[in-house]
PDB file of N, CA and C in Angstrom:
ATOM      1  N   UNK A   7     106.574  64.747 111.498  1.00  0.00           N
ATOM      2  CA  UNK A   7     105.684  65.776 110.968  1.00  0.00           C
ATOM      3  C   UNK A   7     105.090  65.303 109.641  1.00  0.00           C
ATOM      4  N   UNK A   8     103.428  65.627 109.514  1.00  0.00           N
ATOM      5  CA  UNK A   8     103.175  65.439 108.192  1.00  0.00           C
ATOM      6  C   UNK A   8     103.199  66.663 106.913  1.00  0.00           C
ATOM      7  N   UNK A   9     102.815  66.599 106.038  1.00  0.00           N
ATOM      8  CA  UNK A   9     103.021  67.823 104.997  1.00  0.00           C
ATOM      9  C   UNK A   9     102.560  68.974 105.035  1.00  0.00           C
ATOM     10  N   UNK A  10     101.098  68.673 105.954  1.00  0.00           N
ATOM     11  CA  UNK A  10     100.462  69.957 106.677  1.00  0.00           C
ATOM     12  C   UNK A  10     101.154  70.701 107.573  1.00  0.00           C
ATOM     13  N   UNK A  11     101.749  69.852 108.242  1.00  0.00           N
ATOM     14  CA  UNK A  11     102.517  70.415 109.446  1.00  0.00           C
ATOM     15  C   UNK A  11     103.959  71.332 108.977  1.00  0.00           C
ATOM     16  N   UNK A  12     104.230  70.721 107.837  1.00  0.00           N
ATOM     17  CA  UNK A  12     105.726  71.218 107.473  1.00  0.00           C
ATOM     18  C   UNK A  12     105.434  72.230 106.763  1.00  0.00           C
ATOM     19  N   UNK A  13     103.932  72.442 105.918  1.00  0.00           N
ATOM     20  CA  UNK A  13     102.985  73.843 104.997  1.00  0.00           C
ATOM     21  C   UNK A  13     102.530  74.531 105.836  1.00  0.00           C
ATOM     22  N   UNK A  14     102.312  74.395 107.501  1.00  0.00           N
ATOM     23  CA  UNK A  14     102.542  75.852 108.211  1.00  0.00           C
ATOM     24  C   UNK A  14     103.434  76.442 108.754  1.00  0.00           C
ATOM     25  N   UNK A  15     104.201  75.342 109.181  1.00  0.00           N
ATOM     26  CA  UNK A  15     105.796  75.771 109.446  1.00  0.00           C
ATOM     27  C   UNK A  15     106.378  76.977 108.510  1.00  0.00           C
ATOM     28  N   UNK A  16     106.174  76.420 106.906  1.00  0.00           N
ATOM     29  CA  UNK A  16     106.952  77.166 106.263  1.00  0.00           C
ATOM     30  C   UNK A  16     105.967  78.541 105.603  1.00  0.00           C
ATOM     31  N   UNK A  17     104.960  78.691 105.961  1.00  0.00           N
ATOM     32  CA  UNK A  17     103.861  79.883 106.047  1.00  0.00           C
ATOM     33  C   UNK A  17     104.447  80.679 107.376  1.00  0.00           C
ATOM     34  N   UNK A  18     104.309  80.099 108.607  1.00  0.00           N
ATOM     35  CA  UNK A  18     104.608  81.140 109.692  1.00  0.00           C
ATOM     36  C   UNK A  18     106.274  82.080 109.050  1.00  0.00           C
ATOM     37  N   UNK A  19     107.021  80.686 108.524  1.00  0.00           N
ATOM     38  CA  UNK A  19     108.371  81.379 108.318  1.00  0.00           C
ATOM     39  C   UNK A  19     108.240  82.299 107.350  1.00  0.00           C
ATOM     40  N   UNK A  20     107.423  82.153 106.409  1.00  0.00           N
ATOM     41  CA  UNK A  20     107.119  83.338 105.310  1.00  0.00           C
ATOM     42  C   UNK A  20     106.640  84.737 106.280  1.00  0.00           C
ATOM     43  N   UNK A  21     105.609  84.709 106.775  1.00  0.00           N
ATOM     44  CA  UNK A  21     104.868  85.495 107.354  1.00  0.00           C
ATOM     45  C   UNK A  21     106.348  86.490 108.288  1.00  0.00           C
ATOM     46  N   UNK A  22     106.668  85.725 108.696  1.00  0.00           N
ATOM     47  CA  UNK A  22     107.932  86.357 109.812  1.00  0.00           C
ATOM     48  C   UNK A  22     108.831  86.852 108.490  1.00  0.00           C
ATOM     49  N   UNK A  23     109.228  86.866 107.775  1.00  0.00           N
ATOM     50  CA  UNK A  23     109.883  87.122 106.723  1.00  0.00           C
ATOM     51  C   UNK A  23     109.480  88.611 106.178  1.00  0.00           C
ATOM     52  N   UNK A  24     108.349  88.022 105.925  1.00  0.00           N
ATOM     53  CA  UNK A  24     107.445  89.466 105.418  1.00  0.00           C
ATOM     54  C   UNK A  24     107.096  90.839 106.067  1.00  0.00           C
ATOM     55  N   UNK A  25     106.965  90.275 108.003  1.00  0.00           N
ATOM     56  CA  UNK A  25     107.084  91.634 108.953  1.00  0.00           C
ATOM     57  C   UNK A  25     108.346  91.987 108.541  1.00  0.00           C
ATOM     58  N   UNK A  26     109.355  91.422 108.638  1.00  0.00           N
ATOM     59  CA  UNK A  26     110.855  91.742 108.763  1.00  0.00           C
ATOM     60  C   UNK A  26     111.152  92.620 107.708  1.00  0.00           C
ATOM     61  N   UNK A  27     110.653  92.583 106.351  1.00  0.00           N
ATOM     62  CA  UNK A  27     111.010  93.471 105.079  1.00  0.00           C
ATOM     63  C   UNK A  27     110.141  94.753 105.478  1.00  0.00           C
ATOM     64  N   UNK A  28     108.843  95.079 106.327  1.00  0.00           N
ATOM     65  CA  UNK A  28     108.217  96.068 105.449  1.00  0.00           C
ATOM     66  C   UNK A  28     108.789  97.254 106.739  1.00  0.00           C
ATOM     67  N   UNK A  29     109.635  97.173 108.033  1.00  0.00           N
ATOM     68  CA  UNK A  29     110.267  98.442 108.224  1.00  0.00           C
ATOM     69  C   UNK A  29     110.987  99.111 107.265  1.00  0.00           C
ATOM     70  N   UNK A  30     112.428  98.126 106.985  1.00  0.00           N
ATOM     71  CA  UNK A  30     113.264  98.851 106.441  1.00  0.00           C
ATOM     72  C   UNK A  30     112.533  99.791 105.003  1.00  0.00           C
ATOM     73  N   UNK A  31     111.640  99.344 104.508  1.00  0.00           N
ATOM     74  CA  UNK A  31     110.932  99.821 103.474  1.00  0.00           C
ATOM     75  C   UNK A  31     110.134 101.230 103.758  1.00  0.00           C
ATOM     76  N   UNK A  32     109.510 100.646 105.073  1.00  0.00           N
ATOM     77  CA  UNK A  32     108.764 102.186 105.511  1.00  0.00           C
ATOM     78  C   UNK A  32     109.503 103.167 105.827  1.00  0.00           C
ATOM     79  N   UNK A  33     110.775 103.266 106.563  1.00  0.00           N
ATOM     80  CA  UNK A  33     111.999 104.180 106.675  1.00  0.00           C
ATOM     81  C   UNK A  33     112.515 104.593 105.656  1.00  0.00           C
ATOM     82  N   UNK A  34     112.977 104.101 104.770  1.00  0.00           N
ATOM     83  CA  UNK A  34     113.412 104.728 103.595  1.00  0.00           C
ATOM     84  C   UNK A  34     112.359 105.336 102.513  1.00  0.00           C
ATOM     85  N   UNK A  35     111.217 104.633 102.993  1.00  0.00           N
ATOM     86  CA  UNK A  35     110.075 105.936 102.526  1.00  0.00           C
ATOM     87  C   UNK A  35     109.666 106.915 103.243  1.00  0.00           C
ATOM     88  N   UNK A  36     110.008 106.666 104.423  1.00  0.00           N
ATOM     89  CA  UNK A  36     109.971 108.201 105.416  1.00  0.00           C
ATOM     90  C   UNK A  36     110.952 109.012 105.194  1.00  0.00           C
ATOM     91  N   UNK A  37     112.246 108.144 104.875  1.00  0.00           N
ATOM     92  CA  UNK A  37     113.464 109.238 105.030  1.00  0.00           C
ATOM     93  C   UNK A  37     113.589 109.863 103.605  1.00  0.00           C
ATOM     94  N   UNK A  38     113.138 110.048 103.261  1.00  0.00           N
ATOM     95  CA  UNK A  38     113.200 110.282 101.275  1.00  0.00           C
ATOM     96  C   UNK A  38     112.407 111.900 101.517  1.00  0.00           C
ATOM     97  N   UNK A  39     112.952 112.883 101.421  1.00  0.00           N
ATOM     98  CA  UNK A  39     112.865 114.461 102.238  1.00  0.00           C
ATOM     99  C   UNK A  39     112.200 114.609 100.410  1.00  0.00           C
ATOM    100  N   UNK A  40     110.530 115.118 100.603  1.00  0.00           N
ATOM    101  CA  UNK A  40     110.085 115.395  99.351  1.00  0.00           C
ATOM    102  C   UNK A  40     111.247 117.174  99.460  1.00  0.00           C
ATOM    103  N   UNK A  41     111.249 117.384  97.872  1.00  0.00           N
ATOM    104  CA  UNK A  41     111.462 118.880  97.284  1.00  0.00           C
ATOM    105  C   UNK A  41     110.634 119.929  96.863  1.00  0.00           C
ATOM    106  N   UNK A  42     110.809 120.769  97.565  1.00  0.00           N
ATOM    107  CA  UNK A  42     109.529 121.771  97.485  1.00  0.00           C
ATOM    108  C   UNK A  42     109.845 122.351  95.928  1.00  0.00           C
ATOM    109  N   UNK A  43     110.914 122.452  95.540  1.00  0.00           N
ATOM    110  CA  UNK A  43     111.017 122.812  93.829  1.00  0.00           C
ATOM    111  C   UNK A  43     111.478 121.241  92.676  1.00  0.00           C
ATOM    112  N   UNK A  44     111.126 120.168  93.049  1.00  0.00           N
ATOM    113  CA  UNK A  44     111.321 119.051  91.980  1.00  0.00           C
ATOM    114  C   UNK A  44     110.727 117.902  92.575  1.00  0.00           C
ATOM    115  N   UNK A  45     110.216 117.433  91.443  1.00  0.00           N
ATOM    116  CA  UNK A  45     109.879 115.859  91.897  1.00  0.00           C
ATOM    117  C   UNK A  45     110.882 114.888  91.708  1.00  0.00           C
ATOM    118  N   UNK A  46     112.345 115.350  91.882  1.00  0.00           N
ATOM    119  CA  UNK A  46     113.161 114.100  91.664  1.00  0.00           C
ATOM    120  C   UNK A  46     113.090 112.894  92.689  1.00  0.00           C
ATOM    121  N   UNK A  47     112.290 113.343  93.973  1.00  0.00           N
ATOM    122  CA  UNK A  47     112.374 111.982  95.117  1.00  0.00           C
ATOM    123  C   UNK A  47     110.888 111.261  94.800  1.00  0.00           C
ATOM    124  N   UNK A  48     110.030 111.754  94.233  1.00  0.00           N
ATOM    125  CA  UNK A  48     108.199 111.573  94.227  1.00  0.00           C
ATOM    126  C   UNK A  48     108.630 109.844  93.451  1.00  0.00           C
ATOM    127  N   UNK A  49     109.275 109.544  92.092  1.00  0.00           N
ATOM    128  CA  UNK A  49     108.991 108.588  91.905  1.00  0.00           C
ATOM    129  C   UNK A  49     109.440 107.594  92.804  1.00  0.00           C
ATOM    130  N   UNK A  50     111.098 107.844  93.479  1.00  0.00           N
ATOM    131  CA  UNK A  50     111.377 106.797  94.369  1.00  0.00           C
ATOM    132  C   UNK A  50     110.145 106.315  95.333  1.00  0.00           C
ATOM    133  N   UNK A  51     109.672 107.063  96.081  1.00  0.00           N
ATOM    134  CA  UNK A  51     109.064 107.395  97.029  1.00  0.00           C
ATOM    135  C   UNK A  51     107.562 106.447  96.446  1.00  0.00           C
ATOM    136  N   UNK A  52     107.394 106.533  95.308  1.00  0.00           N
ATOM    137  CA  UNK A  52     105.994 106.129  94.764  1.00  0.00           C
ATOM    138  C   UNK A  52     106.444 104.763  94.837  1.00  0.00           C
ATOM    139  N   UNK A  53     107.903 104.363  94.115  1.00  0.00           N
ATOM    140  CA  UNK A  53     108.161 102.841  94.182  1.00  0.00           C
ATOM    141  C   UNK A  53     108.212 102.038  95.508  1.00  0.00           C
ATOM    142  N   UNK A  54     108.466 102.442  95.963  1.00  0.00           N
ATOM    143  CA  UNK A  54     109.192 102.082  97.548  1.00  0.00           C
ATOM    144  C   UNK A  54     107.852 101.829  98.809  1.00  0.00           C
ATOM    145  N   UNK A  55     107.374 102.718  98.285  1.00  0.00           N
ATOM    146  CA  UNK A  55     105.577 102.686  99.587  1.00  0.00           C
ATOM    147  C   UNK A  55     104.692 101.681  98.135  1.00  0.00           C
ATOM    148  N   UNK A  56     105.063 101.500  96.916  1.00  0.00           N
ATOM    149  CA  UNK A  56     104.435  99.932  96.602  1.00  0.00           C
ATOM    150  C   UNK A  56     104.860  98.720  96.830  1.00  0.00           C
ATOM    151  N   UNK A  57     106.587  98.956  97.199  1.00  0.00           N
ATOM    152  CA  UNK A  57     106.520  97.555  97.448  1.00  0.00           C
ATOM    153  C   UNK A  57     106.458  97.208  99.065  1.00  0.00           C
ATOM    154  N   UNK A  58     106.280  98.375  99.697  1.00  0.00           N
ATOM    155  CA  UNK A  58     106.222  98.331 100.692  1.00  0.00           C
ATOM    156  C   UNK A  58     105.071  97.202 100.979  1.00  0.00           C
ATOM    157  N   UNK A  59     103.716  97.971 100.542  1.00  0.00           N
ATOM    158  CA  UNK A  59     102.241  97.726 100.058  1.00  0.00           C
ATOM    159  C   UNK A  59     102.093  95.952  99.908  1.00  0.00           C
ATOM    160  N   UNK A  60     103.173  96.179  98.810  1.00  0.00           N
ATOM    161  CA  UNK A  60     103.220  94.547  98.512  1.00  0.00           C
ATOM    162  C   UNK A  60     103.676  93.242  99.267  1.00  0.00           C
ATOM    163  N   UNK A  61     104.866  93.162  99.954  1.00  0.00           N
ATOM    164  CA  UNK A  61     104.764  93.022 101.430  1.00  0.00           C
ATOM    165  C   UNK A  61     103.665  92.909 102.342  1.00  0.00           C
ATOM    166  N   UNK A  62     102.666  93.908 102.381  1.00  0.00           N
ATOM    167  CA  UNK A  62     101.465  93.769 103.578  1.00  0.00           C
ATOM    168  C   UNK A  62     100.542  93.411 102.662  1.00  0.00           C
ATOM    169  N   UNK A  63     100.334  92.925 101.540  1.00  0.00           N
ATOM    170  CA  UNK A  63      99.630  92.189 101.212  1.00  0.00           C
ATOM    171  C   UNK A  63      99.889  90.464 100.873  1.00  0.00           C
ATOM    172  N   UNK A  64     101.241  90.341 100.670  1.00  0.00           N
ATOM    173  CA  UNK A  64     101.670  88.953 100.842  1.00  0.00           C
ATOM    174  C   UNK A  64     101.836  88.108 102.365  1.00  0.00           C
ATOM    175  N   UNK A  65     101.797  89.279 103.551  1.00  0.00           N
ATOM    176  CA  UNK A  65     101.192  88.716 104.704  1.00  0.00           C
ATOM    177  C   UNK A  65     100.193  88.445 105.371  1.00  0.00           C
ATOM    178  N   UNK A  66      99.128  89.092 104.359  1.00  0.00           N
ATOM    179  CA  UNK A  66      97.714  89.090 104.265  1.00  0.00           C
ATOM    180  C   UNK A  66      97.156  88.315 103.962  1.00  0.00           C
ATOM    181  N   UNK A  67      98.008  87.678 102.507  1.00  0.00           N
ATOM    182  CA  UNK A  67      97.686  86.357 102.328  1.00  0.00           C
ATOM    183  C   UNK A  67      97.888  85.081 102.790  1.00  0.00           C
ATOM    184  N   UNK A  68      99.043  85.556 103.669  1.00  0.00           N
ATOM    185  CA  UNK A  68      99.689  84.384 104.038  1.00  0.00           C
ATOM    186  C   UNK A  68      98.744  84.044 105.220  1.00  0.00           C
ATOM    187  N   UNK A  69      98.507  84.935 106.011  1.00  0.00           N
ATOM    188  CA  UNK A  69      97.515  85.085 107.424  1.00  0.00           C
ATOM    189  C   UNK A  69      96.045  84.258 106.762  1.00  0.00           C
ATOM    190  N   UNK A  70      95.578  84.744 106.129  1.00  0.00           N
ATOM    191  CA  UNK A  70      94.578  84.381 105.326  1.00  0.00           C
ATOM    192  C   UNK A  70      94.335  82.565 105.147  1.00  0.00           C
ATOM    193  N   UNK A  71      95.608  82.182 104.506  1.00  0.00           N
ATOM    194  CA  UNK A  71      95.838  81.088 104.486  1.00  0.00           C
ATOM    195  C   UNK A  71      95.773  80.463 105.886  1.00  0.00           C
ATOM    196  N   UNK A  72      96.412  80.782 106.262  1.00  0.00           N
ATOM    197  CA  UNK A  72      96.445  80.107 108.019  1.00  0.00           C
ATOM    198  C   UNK A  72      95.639  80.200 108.853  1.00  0.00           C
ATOM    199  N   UNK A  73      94.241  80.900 108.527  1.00  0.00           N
ATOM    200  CA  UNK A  73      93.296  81.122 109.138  1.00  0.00           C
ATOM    201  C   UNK A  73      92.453  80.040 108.957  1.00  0.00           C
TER     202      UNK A  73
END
């Protein structure tokens, strides 16, 4: 293999990496029960669907790249 070959190898493995994180992320931002009298879950909930976010944009890039 040359260096190209071994720089998509290790892009696809990123990319597969990156589907793999953004369930568990979206579930625990689903499962996070807002409170109809407090915002004590709103900030989790705000953190958690960004890094969710962040995730589908580092596979975006990665796709991007490989395109």
């Amino acid at each position: 293999m040359n260096q190209k070959d071994d720089l998509v190898t290790l892009l696809r493995v990123a990319m597969s990496l990156e589907a793999l994180t953004i369930p568990p992320y979206l579930t625990a931002y689903w499962s996070i029960k807002d409170s109809p009298t407090t915002n004590d879950n709103q900030e989790a909930k705000k953190i958690i669907h960004s890094v969710a976010m962040e995730e589908m944009l580092h596979m975006m890039s990665v796709g991007n790249i490989l395109a």
